[in-house]
Amino acid sequence: APCQCEVDPRVRKNCGYPGISPLACRKAGCCFNASVPGIPWCFAPKARKVRKVCPNEPQARINCGFPGITAKECRRKGCCFRAHPAGVPWCFYHRVLEE
């Protein structure tokens, strides 16, 4: 994502080799910005910030359990548990949101 390439030039970590082209840099999964001389132009992107949330919409639930699973068993598997409404999974996977 473009926001991952908004790295302060003073803390850029080199991700390429001398003379690397912008295309080769991006193909390697790195960011390229040649606007500041004397610092790496091909550099590692910022880590993605993600958070896990339990979906609110029952139709968005993806089953993570089995019929009769308890809330404790479900949470032990690392999943969300909501014992309502009927007809949808009560134990279901988190949704990962990128911030």
PDB file of C-alpha atoms in Angstrom:
ATOM      1  CA  ALA A   1       0.000   0.000   0.000  1.00  0.00           C
ATOM      2  CA  PRO A   2       1.284   3.506  -0.753  1.00  0.00           C
ATOM      3  CA  CYS A   3       1.051   4.551   2.901  1.00  0.00           C
ATOM      4  CA  GLN A   4       3.565   1.833   3.781  1.00  0.00           C
ATOM      5  CA  CYS A   5       6.168   3.730   1.747  1.00  0.00           C
ATOM      6  CA  GLU A   6       5.783   6.906   3.815  1.00  0.00           C
ATOM      7  CA  VAL A   7       8.978   6.239   5.752  1.00  0.00           C
ATOM      8  CA  ASP A   8      11.081   9.018   7.297  1.00  0.00           C
ATOM      9  CA  PRO A   9      14.248   9.168   5.139  1.00  0.00           C
ATOM     10  CA  ARG A  10      16.449   9.056   8.280  1.00  0.00           C
ATOM     11  CA  VAL A  11      15.133   5.608   9.243  1.00  0.00           C
ATOM     12  CA  ARG A  12      14.957   3.945   5.830  1.00  0.00           C
ATOM     13  CA  LYS A  13      16.404   0.434   5.681  1.00  0.00           C
ATOM     14  CA  ASN A  14      18.138  -0.377   2.403  1.00  0.00           C
ATOM     15  CA  CYS A  15      16.275  -2.929   0.326  1.00  0.00           C
ATOM     16  CA  GLY A  16      18.208  -2.890  -2.923  1.00  0.00           C
ATOM     17  CA  TYR A  17      21.609  -2.692  -4.509  1.00  0.00           C
ATOM     18  CA  PRO A  18      23.460   0.326  -5.942  1.00  0.00           C
ATOM     19  CA  GLY A  19      21.815   1.463  -9.164  1.00  0.00           C
ATOM     20  CA  ILE A  20      18.626  -0.582  -8.737  1.00  0.00           C
ATOM     21  CA  SER A  21      15.804   0.635 -10.969  1.00  0.00           C
ATOM     22  CA  PRO A  22      12.433   1.708  -9.544  1.00  0.00           C
ATOM     23  CA  LEU A  23      10.789  -1.270 -11.297  1.00  0.00           C
ATOM     24  CA  ALA A  24      13.267  -3.822  -9.922  1.00  0.00           C
ATOM     25  CA  CYS A  25      12.913  -2.292  -6.458  1.00  0.00           C
ATOM     26  CA  ARG A  26       9.118  -2.550  -6.497  1.00  0.00           C
ATOM     27  CA  LYS A  27       9.249  -6.094  -7.907  1.00  0.00           C
ATOM     28  CA  ALA A  28      11.328  -7.005  -4.838  1.00  0.00           C
ATOM     29  CA  GLY A  29       8.458  -5.743  -2.619  1.00  0.00           C
ATOM     30  CA  CYS A  30      10.271  -2.562  -1.661  1.00  0.00           C
ATOM     31  CA  CYS A  31       9.560   1.169  -1.939  1.00  0.00           C
ATOM     32  CA  PHE A  32      11.448   3.542  -4.233  1.00  0.00           C
ATOM     33  CA  ASN A  33      11.896   7.280  -3.696  1.00  0.00           C
ATOM     34  CA  ALA A  34      14.929   9.083  -5.121  1.00  0.00           C
ATOM     35  CA  SER A  35      13.966  12.552  -3.847  1.00  0.00           C
ATOM     36  CA  VAL A  36      16.456  12.643  -0.956  1.00  0.00           C
ATOM     37  CA  PRO A  37      20.141  12.264  -1.916  1.00  0.00           C
ATOM     38  CA  GLY A  38      22.517  10.323   0.304  1.00  0.00           C
ATOM     39  CA  ILE A  39      19.987   7.908   1.773  1.00  0.00           C
ATOM     40  CA  PRO A  40      18.598   4.604   0.464  1.00  0.00           C
ATOM     41  CA  TRP A  41      16.303   5.123  -2.511  1.00  0.00           C
ATOM     42  CA  CYS A  42      15.111   1.520  -2.482  1.00  0.00           C
ATOM     43  CA  PHE A  43      13.944   0.788   1.053  1.00  0.00           C
ATOM     44  CA  ALA A  44      11.822  -1.585   3.108  1.00  0.00           C
ATOM     45  CA  PRO A  45       8.168  -0.563   3.589  1.00  0.00           C
ATOM     46  CA  LYS A  46       6.626   0.006   7.008  1.00  0.00           C
ATOM     47  CA  ALA A  47       5.012  -3.057   8.523  1.00  0.00           C
ATOM     48  CA  ARG A  48       1.284  -3.303   7.942  1.00  0.00           C
ATOM     49  CA  LYS A  49      -0.852  -2.452  10.930  1.00  0.00           C
ATOM     50  CA  VAL A  50      -3.699  -4.872  11.281  1.00  0.00           C
ATOM     51  CA  ARG A  51      -6.253  -5.673  13.926  1.00  0.00           C
ATOM     52  CA  LYS A  52      -8.638  -8.550  14.343  1.00  0.00           C
ATOM     53  CA  VAL A  53     -12.332  -7.834  14.863  1.00  0.00           C
ATOM     54  CA  CYS A  54     -15.376 -10.034  15.219  1.00  0.00           C
ATOM     55  CA  PRO A  55     -17.762  -9.301  12.345  1.00  0.00           C
ATOM     56  CA  ASN A  56     -21.058  -7.755  13.462  1.00  0.00           C
ATOM     57  CA  GLU A  57     -23.052  -8.982  10.463  1.00  0.00           C
ATOM     58  CA  PRO A  58     -24.242 -12.580  11.048  1.00  0.00           C
ATOM     59  CA  GLN A  59     -24.131 -13.312   7.297  1.00  0.00           C
ATOM     60  CA  ALA A  60     -20.390 -12.453   7.256  1.00  0.00           C
ATOM     61  CA  ARG A  61     -19.512 -15.195   9.753  1.00  0.00           C
ATOM     62  CA  ILE A  62     -17.246 -18.022   8.608  1.00  0.00           C
ATOM     63  CA  ASN A  63     -17.628 -21.136  10.733  1.00  0.00           C
ATOM     64  CA  CYS A  64     -14.738 -21.912  13.078  1.00  0.00           C
ATOM     65  CA  GLY A  65     -16.381 -24.538  15.272  1.00  0.00           C
ATOM     66  CA  PHE A  66     -18.802 -27.407  15.315  1.00  0.00           C
ATOM     67  CA  PRO A  67     -22.390 -27.886  16.512  1.00  0.00           C
ATOM     68  CA  GLY A  68     -22.516 -27.583  20.288  1.00  0.00           C
ATOM     69  CA  ILE A  69     -19.110 -25.925  20.733  1.00  0.00           C
ATOM     70  CA  THR A  70     -18.894 -23.912  23.936  1.00  0.00           C
ATOM     71  CA  ALA A  71     -17.736 -20.303  24.136  1.00  0.00           C
ATOM     72  CA  LYS A  72     -14.629 -21.435  26.026  1.00  0.00           C
ATOM     73  CA  GLU A  73     -13.717 -24.041  23.388  1.00  0.00           C
ATOM     74  CA  CYS A  74     -14.305 -21.514  20.623  1.00  0.00           C
ATOM     75  CA  ARG A  75     -12.126 -18.840  22.218  1.00  0.00           C
ATOM     76  CA  ARG A  76      -9.416 -21.425  22.886  1.00  0.00           C
ATOM     77  CA  LYS A  77      -9.314 -21.929  19.107  1.00  0.00           C
ATOM     78  CA  GLY A  78      -8.786 -18.147  18.754  1.00  0.00           C
ATOM     79  CA  CYS A  79     -12.223 -17.468  17.301  1.00  0.00           C
ATOM     80  CA  CYS A  80     -15.209 -15.223  18.064  1.00  0.00           C
ATOM     81  CA  PHE A  81     -18.312 -16.547  19.847  1.00  0.00           C
ATOM     82  CA  ARG A  82     -21.831 -15.104  19.822  1.00  0.00           C
ATOM     83  CA  ALA A  83     -24.719 -17.434  20.681  1.00  0.00           C
ATOM     84  CA  HIS A  84     -27.242 -15.610  18.498  1.00  0.00           C
ATOM     85  CA  PRO A  85     -29.033 -15.419  16.082  1.00  0.00           C
ATOM     86  CA  ALA A  86     -30.192 -18.896  15.147  1.00  0.00           C
ATOM     87  CA  GLY A  87     -29.185 -20.357  11.804  1.00  0.00           C
ATOM     88  CA  VAL A  88     -25.665 -18.879  11.603  1.00  0.00           C
ATOM     89  CA  PRO A  89     -22.337 -20.032  13.066  1.00  0.00           C
ATOM     90  CA  TRP A  90     -21.918 -19.070  16.708  1.00  0.00           C
ATOM     91  CA  CYS A  91     -18.178 -19.791  16.631  1.00  0.00           C
ATOM     92  CA  PHE A  92     -16.582 -17.893  13.747  1.00  0.00           C
ATOM     93  CA  TYR A  93     -13.309 -16.464  12.504  1.00  0.00           C
ATOM     94  CA  HIS A  94     -12.130 -12.900  13.090  1.00  0.00           C
ATOM     95  CA  ARG A  95     -11.939 -10.455  10.221  1.00  0.00           C
ATOM     96  CA  VAL A  96      -8.525  -8.832   9.782  1.00  0.00           C
ATOM     97  CA  LEU A  97      -8.665  -5.097   9.102  1.00  0.00           C
ATOM     98  CA  GLU A  98      -5.725  -3.107   7.817  1.00  0.00           C
ATOM     99  CA  GLU A  99      -5.323   0.256   9.501  1.00  0.00           C
TER     100      GLU A  99
END
